[in-house]
mmCIF file of C-alpha atoms and ligand atoms in Angstrom:
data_model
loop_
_atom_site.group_PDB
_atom_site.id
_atom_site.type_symbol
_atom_site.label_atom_id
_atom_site.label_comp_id
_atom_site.label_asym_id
_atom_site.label_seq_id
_atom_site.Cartn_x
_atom_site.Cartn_y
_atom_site.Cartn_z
ATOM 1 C CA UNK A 1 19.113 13.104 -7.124
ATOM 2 C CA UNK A 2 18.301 17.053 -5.998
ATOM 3 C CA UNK A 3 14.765 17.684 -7.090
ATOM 4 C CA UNK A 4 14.243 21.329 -7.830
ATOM 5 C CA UNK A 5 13.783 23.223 -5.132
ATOM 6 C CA UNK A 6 11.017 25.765 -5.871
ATOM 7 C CA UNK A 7 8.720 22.713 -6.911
ATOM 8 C CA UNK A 8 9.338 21.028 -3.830
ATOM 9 C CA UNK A 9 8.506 24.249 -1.586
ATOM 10 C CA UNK A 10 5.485 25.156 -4.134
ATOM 11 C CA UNK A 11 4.569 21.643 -3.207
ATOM 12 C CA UNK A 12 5.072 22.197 0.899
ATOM 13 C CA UNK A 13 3.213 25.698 1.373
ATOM 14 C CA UNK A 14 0.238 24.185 -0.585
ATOM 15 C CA UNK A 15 0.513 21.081 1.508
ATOM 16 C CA UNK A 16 1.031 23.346 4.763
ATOM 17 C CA UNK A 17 -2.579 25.352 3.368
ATOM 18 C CA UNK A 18 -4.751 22.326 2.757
ATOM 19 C CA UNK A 19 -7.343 21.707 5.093
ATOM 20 C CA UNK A 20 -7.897 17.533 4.089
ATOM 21 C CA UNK A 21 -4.987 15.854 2.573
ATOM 22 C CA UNK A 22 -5.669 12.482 1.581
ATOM 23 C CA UNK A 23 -2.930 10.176 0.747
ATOM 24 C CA UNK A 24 -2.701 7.252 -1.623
ATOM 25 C CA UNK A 25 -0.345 4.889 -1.669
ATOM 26 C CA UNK A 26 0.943 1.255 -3.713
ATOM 27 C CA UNK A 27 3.795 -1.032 -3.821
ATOM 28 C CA UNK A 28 6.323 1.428 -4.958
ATOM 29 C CA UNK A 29 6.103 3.489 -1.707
ATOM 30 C CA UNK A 30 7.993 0.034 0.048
ATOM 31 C CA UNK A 31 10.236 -0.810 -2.325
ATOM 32 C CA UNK A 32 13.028 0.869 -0.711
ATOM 33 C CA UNK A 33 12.385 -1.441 2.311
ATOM 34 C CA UNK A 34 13.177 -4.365 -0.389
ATOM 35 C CA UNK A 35 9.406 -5.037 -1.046
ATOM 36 C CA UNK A 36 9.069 -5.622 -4.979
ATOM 37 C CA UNK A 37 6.646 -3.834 -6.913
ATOM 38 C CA UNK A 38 3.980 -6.282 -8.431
ATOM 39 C CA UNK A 39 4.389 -4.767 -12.198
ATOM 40 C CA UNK A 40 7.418 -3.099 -13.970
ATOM 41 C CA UNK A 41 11.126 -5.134 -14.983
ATOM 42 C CA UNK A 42 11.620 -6.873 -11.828
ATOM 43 C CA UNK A 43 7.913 -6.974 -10.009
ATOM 44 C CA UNK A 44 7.093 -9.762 -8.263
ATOM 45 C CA UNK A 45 4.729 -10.589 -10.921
ATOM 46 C CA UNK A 46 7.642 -11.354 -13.502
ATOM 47 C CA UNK A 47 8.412 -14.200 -11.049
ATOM 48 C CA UNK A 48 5.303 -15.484 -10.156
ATOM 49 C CA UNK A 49 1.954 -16.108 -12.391
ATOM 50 C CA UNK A 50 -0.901 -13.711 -10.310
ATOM 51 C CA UNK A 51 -3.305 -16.297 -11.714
ATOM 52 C CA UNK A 52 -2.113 -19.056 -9.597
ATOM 53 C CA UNK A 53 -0.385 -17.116 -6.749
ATOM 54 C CA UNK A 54 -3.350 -13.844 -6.115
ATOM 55 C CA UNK A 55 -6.567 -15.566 -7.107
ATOM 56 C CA UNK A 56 -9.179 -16.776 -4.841
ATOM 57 C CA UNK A 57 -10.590 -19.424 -7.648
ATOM 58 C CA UNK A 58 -6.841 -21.206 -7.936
ATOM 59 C CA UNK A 59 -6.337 -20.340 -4.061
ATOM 60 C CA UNK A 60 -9.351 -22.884 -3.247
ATOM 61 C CA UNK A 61 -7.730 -25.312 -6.036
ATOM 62 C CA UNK A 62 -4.577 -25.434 -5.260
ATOM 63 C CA UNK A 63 -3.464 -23.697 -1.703
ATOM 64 C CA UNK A 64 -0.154 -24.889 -1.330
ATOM 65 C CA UNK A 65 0.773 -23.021 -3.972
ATOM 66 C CA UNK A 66 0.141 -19.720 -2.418
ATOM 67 C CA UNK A 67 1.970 -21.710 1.198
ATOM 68 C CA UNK A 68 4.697 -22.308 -0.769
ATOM 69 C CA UNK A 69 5.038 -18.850 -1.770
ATOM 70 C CA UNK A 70 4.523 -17.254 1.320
ATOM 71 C CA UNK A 71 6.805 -20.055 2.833
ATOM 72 C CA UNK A 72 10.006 -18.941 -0.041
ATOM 73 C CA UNK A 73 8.650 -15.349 -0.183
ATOM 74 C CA UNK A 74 6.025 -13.167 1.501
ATOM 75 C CA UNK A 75 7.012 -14.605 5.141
ATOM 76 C CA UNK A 76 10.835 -13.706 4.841
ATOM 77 C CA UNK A 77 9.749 -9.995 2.999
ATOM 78 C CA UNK A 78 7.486 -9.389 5.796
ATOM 79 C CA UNK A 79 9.807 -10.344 8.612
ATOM 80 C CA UNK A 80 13.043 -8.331 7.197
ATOM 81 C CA UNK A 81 10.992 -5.215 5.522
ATOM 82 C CA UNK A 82 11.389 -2.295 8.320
ATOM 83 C CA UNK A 83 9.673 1.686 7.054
ATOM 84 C CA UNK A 84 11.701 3.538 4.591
ATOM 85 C CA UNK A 85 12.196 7.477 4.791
ATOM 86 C CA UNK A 86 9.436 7.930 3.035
ATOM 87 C CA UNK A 87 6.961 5.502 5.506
ATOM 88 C CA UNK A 88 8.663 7.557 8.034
ATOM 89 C CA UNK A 89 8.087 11.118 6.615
ATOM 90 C CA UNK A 90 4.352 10.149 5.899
ATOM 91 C CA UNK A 91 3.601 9.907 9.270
ATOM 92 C CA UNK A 92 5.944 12.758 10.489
ATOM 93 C CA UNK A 93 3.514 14.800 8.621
ATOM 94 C CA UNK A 94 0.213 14.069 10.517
ATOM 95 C CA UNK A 95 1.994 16.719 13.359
ATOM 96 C CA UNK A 96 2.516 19.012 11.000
ATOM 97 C CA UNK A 97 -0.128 19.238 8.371
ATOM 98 C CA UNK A 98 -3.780 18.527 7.627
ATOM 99 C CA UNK A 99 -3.349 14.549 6.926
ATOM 100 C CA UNK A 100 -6.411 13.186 7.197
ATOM 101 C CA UNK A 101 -6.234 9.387 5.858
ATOM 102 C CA UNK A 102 -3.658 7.275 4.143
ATOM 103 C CA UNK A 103 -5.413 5.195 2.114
ATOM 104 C CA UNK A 104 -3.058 2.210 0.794
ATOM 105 C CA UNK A 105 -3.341 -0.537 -1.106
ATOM 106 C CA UNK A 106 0.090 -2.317 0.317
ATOM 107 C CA UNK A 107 -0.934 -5.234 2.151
ATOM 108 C CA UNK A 108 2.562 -5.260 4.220
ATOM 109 C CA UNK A 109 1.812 -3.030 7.109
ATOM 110 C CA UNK A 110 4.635 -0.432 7.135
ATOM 111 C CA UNK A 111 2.709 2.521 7.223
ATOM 112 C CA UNK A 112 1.258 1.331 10.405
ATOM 113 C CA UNK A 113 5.457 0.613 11.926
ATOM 114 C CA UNK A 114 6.164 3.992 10.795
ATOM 115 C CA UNK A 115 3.642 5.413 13.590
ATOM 116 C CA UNK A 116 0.798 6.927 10.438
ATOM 117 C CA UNK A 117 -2.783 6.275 12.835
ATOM 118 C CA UNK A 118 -4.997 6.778 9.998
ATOM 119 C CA UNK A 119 -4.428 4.322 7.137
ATOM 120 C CA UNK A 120 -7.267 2.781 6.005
ATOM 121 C CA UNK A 121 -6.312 -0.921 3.853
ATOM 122 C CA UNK A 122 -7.864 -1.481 0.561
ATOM 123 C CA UNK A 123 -6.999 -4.814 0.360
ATOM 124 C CA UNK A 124 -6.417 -6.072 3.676
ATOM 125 C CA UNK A 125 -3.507 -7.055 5.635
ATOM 126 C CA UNK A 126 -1.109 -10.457 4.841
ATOM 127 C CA UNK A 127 0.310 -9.545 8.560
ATOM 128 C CA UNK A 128 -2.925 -11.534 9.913
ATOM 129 C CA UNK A 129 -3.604 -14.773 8.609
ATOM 130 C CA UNK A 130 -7.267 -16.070 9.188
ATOM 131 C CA UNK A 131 -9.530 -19.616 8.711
ATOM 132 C CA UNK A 132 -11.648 -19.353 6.350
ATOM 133 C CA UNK A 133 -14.416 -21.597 7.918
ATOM 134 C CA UNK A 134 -14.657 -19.819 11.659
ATOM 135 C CA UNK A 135 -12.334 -16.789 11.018
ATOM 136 C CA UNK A 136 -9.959 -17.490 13.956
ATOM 137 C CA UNK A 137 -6.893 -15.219 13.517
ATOM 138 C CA UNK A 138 -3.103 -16.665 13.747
ATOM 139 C CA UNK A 139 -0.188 -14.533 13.313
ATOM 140 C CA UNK A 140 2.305 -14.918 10.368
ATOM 141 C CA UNK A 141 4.708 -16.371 12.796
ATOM 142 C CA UNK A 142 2.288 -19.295 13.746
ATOM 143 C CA UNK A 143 1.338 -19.961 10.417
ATOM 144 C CA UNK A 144 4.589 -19.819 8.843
ATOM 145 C CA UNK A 145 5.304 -22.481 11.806
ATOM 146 C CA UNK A 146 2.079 -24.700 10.874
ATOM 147 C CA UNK A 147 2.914 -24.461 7.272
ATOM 148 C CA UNK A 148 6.297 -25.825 7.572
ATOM 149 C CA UNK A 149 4.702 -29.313 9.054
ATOM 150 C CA UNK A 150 1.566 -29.272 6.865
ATOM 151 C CA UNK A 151 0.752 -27.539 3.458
ATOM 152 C CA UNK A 152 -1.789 -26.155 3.294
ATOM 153 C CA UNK A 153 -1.768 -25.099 7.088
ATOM 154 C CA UNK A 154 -5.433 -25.978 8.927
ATOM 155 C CA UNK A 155 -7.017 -23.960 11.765
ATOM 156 C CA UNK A 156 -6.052 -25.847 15.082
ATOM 157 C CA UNK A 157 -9.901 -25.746 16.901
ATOM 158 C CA UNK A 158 -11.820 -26.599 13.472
ATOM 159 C CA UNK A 159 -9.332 -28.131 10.677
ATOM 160 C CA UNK A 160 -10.789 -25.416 8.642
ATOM 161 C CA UNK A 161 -8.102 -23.799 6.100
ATOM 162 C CA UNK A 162 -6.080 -20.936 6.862
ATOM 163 C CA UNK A 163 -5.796 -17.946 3.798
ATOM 164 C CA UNK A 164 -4.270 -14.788 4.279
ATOM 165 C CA UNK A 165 -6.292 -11.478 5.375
ATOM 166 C CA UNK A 166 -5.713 -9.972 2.157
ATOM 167 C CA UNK A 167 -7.894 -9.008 -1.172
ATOM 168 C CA UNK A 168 -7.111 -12.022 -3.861
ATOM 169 C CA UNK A 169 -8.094 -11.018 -7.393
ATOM 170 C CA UNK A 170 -12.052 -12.075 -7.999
ATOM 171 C CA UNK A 171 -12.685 -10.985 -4.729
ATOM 172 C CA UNK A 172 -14.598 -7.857 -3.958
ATOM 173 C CA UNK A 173 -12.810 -5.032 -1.781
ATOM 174 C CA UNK A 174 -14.950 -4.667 1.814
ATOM 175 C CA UNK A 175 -17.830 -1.877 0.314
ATOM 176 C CA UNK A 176 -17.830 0.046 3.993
ATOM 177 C CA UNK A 177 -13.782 -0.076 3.418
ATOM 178 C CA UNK A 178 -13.905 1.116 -0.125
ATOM 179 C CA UNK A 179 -16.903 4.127 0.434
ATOM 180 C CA UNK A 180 -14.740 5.060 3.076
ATOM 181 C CA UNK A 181 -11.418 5.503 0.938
ATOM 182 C CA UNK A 182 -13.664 7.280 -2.226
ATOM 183 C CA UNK A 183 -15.274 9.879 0.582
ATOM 184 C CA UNK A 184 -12.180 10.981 1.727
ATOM 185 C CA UNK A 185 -10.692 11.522 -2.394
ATOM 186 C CA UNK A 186 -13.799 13.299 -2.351
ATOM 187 C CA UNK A 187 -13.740 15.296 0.528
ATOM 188 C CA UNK A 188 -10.010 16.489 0.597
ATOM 189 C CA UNK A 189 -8.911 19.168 -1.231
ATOM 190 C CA UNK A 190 -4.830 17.902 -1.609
ATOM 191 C CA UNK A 191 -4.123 14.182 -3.073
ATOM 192 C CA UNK A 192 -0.974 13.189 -2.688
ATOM 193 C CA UNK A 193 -0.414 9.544 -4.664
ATOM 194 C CA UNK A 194 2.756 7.512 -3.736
ATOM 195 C CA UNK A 195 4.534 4.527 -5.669
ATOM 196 C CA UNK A 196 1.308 3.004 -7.910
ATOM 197 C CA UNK A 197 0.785 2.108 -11.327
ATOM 198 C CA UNK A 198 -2.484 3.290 -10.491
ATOM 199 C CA UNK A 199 -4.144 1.075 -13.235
ATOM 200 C CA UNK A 200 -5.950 -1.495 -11.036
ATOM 201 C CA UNK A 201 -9.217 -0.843 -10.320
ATOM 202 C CA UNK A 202 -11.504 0.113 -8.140
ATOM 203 C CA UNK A 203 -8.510 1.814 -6.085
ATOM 204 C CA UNK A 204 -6.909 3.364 -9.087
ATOM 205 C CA UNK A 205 -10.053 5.794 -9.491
ATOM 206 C CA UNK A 206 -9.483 7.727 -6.396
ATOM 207 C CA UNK A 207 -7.211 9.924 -7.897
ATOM 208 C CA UNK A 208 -9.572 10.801 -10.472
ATOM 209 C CA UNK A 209 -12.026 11.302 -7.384
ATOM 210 C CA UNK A 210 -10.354 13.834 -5.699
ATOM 211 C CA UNK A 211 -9.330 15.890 -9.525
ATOM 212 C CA UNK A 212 -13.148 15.601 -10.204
ATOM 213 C CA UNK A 213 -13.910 17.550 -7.076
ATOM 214 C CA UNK A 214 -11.242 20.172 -7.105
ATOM 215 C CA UNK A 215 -8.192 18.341 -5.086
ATOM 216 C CA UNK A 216 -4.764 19.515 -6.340
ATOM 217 C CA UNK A 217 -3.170 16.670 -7.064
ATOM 218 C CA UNK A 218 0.539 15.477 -6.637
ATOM 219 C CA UNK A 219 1.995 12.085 -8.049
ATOM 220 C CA UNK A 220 5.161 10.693 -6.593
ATOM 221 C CA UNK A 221 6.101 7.551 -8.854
ATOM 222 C CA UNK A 222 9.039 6.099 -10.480
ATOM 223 C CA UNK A 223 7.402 5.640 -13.866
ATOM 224 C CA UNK A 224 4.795 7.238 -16.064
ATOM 225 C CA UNK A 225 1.302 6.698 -14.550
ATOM 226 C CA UNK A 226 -2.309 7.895 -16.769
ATOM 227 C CA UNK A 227 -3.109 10.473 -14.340
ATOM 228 C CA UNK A 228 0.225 12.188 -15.139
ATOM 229 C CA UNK A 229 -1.211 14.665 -17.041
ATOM 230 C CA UNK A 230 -3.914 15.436 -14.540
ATOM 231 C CA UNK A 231 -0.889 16.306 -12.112
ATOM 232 C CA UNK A 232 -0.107 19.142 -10.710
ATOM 233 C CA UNK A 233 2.937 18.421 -9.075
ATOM 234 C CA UNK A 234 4.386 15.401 -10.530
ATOM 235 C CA UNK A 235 8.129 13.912 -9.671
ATOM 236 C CA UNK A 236 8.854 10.928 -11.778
ATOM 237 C CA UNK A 237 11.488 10.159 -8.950
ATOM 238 C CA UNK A 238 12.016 7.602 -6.311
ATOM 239 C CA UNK A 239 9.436 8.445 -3.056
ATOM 240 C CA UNK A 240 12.107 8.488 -0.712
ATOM 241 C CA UNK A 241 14.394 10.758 -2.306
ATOM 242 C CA UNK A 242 10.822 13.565 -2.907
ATOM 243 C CA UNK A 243 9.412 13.228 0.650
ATOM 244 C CA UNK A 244 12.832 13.441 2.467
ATOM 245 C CA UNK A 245 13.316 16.662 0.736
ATOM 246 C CA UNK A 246 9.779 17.871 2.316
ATOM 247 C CA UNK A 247 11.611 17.636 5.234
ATOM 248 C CA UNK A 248 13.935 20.762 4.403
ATOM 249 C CA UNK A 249 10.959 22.925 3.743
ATOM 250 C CA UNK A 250 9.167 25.657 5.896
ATOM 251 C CA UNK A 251 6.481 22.358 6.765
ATOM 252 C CA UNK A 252 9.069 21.354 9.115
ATOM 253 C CA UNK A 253 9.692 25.049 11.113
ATOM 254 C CA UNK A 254 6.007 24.928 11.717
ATOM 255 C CA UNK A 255 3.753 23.243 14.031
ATOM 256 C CA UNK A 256 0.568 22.565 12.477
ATOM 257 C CA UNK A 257 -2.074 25.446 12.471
HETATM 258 N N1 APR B 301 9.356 5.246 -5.417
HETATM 259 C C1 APR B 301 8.263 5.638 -6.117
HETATM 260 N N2 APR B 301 7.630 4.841 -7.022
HETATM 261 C C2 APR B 301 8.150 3.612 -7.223
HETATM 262 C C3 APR B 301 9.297 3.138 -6.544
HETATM 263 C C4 APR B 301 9.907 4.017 -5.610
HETATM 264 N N3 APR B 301 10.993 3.665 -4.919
HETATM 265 N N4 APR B 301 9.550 1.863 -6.978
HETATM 266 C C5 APR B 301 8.596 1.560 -7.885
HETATM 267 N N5 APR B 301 7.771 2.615 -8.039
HETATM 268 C C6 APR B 301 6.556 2.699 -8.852
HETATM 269 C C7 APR B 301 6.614 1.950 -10.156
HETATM 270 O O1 APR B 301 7.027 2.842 -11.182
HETATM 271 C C8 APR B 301 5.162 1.491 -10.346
HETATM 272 O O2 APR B 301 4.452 2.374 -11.228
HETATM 273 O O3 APR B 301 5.536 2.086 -8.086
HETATM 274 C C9 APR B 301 4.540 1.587 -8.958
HETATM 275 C C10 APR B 301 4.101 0.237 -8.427
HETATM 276 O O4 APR B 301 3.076 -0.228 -9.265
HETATM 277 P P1 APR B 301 2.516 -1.714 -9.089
HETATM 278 O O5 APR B 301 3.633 -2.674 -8.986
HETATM 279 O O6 APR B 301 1.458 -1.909 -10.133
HETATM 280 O O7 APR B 301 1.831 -1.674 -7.636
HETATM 281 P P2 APR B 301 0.424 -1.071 -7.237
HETATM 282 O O8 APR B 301 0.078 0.130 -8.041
HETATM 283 O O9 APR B 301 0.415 -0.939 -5.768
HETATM 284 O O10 APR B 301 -0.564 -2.284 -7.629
HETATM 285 C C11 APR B 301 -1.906 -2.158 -7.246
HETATM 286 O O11 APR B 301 -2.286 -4.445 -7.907
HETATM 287 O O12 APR B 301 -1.426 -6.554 -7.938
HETATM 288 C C12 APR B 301 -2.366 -5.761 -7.336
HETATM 289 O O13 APR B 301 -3.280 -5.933 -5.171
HETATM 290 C C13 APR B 301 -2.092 -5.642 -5.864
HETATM 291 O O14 APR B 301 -2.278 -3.672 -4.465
HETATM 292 C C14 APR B 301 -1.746 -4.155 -5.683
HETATM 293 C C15 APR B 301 -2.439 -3.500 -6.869
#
């Protein structure tokens, strides 16, 4: 799909002038490395009920659900997902323009393969798997390997159980983490938003962060999202298709300034 050209350039000189771009990414910026979104026809959510899979409460009830699922699901996703183009582009662009933070709320770690050094992980990592009574760390090899003999899977020095280093729903985001992530949508003056529904909060008001205090902002998302209208470059297109075409603009003759 060719996006049109002048928007695209418009988009890569203003990108090329800003001083503090801050990006901000969701699920839909690694579903082209066969990651399912959580919401829309065929999100992970239409498969599996969030209230017993991504909340602490039913976590402490019942943990081999969540084992089972990472067992059938997240394990496998995280071990075949590799960066897409547009992983790949993202951190192409902290050589060439003023990218200060990529602020994510993707729990699967790409950003990090693709080589971006500044993305800062709203609601943790599932690529580190942790006990939740003396917080020693196993990788999701080993406890993909201690879940297969015991579910749930138990810390080996204290028996304690194991959870996943991520955010569930009813638990708070880390404050340091999340006053870190609204400074920077308050600080830069370019927010670029990749791949979320931007409706789940308190993530989804760092667009409106960055618009409050004079950021232009551009949206990158397959579907509608409520700060489309607050947009001012908005591509209702795959993320990709819009960020490999940043890499035919005049970003890419230049070295940053
Ligand atoms: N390129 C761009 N956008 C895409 C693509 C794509 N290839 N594929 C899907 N999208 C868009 C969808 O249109 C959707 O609006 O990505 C968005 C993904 O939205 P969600 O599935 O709601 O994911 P996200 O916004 O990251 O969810 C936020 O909710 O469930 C919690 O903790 C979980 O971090 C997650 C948070």
């Amino acid at each position: 799909m060719e996006i049109n050209h002048d928007i695209i350039e418009g988009m890569a000189l203003a990108l090329k002038q800003a001083r503090h771009i801050t990006v901000f990414t969701g699920a839909g910026i690694s579903e082209e490395s066969g990651i399912p979104t959580y919401r829309g026809d065929d999100g992970l959510w239409s498969k599996y009920d969030p209230a017993r899979y991504a909340d602490i409460g039913h976590f402490l009830h019942d943990p081999t659900y969540y084992w089972n699922f990472f067992q059938e699901v997240r394990y496998p996703l995280l071990k075949n997902a590799k960066p897409n183009k547009a992983h790949l582009v993202l951190a192409e662009l902290e050589s060439k323009v003023n990218l200060k933070s990529v602020l994510t709320q993707n729990i699967d770690g790409l950003h990090q393969e693709a080589g971006s050094t500044k993305v800062i992980e709203l609601h943790g990592t599932s690529r580190v798997i942790r006990c939740i009574e003396c917080s020693k760390e196993y990788s999701i090899d080993d406890a993909f390997e201690k879940a297969q003999c015991n579910n749930p899977p138990l810390c080996t020095d204290c028996k304690g159980l194991l959870r996943p280093a991520v955010i569930f729903f009813g638990e708070a985001l880390n404050p340091d983490i999340l006053q870190h992530a609204f400074d920077e949508a308050a600080t830069c003056d370019f927010l670029l938003a990749i791949g979320s529904s931007m409706i789940v909060y308190p993530a989804a008001q760092i667009p409106m962060i960055a618009k409050q205090n004079g950021a232009t902002l551009a949206i990158i998302n397959k579907d509608a999202t409520p700060y489309d209208s607050r947009a001012d470059y908005l591509f209702h297109e795959k993320a990709g298709t819009v960020l490999a075409q940043l890499t035919g603009t005049g970003i890419y003759m230049f070295t940053k300034l």
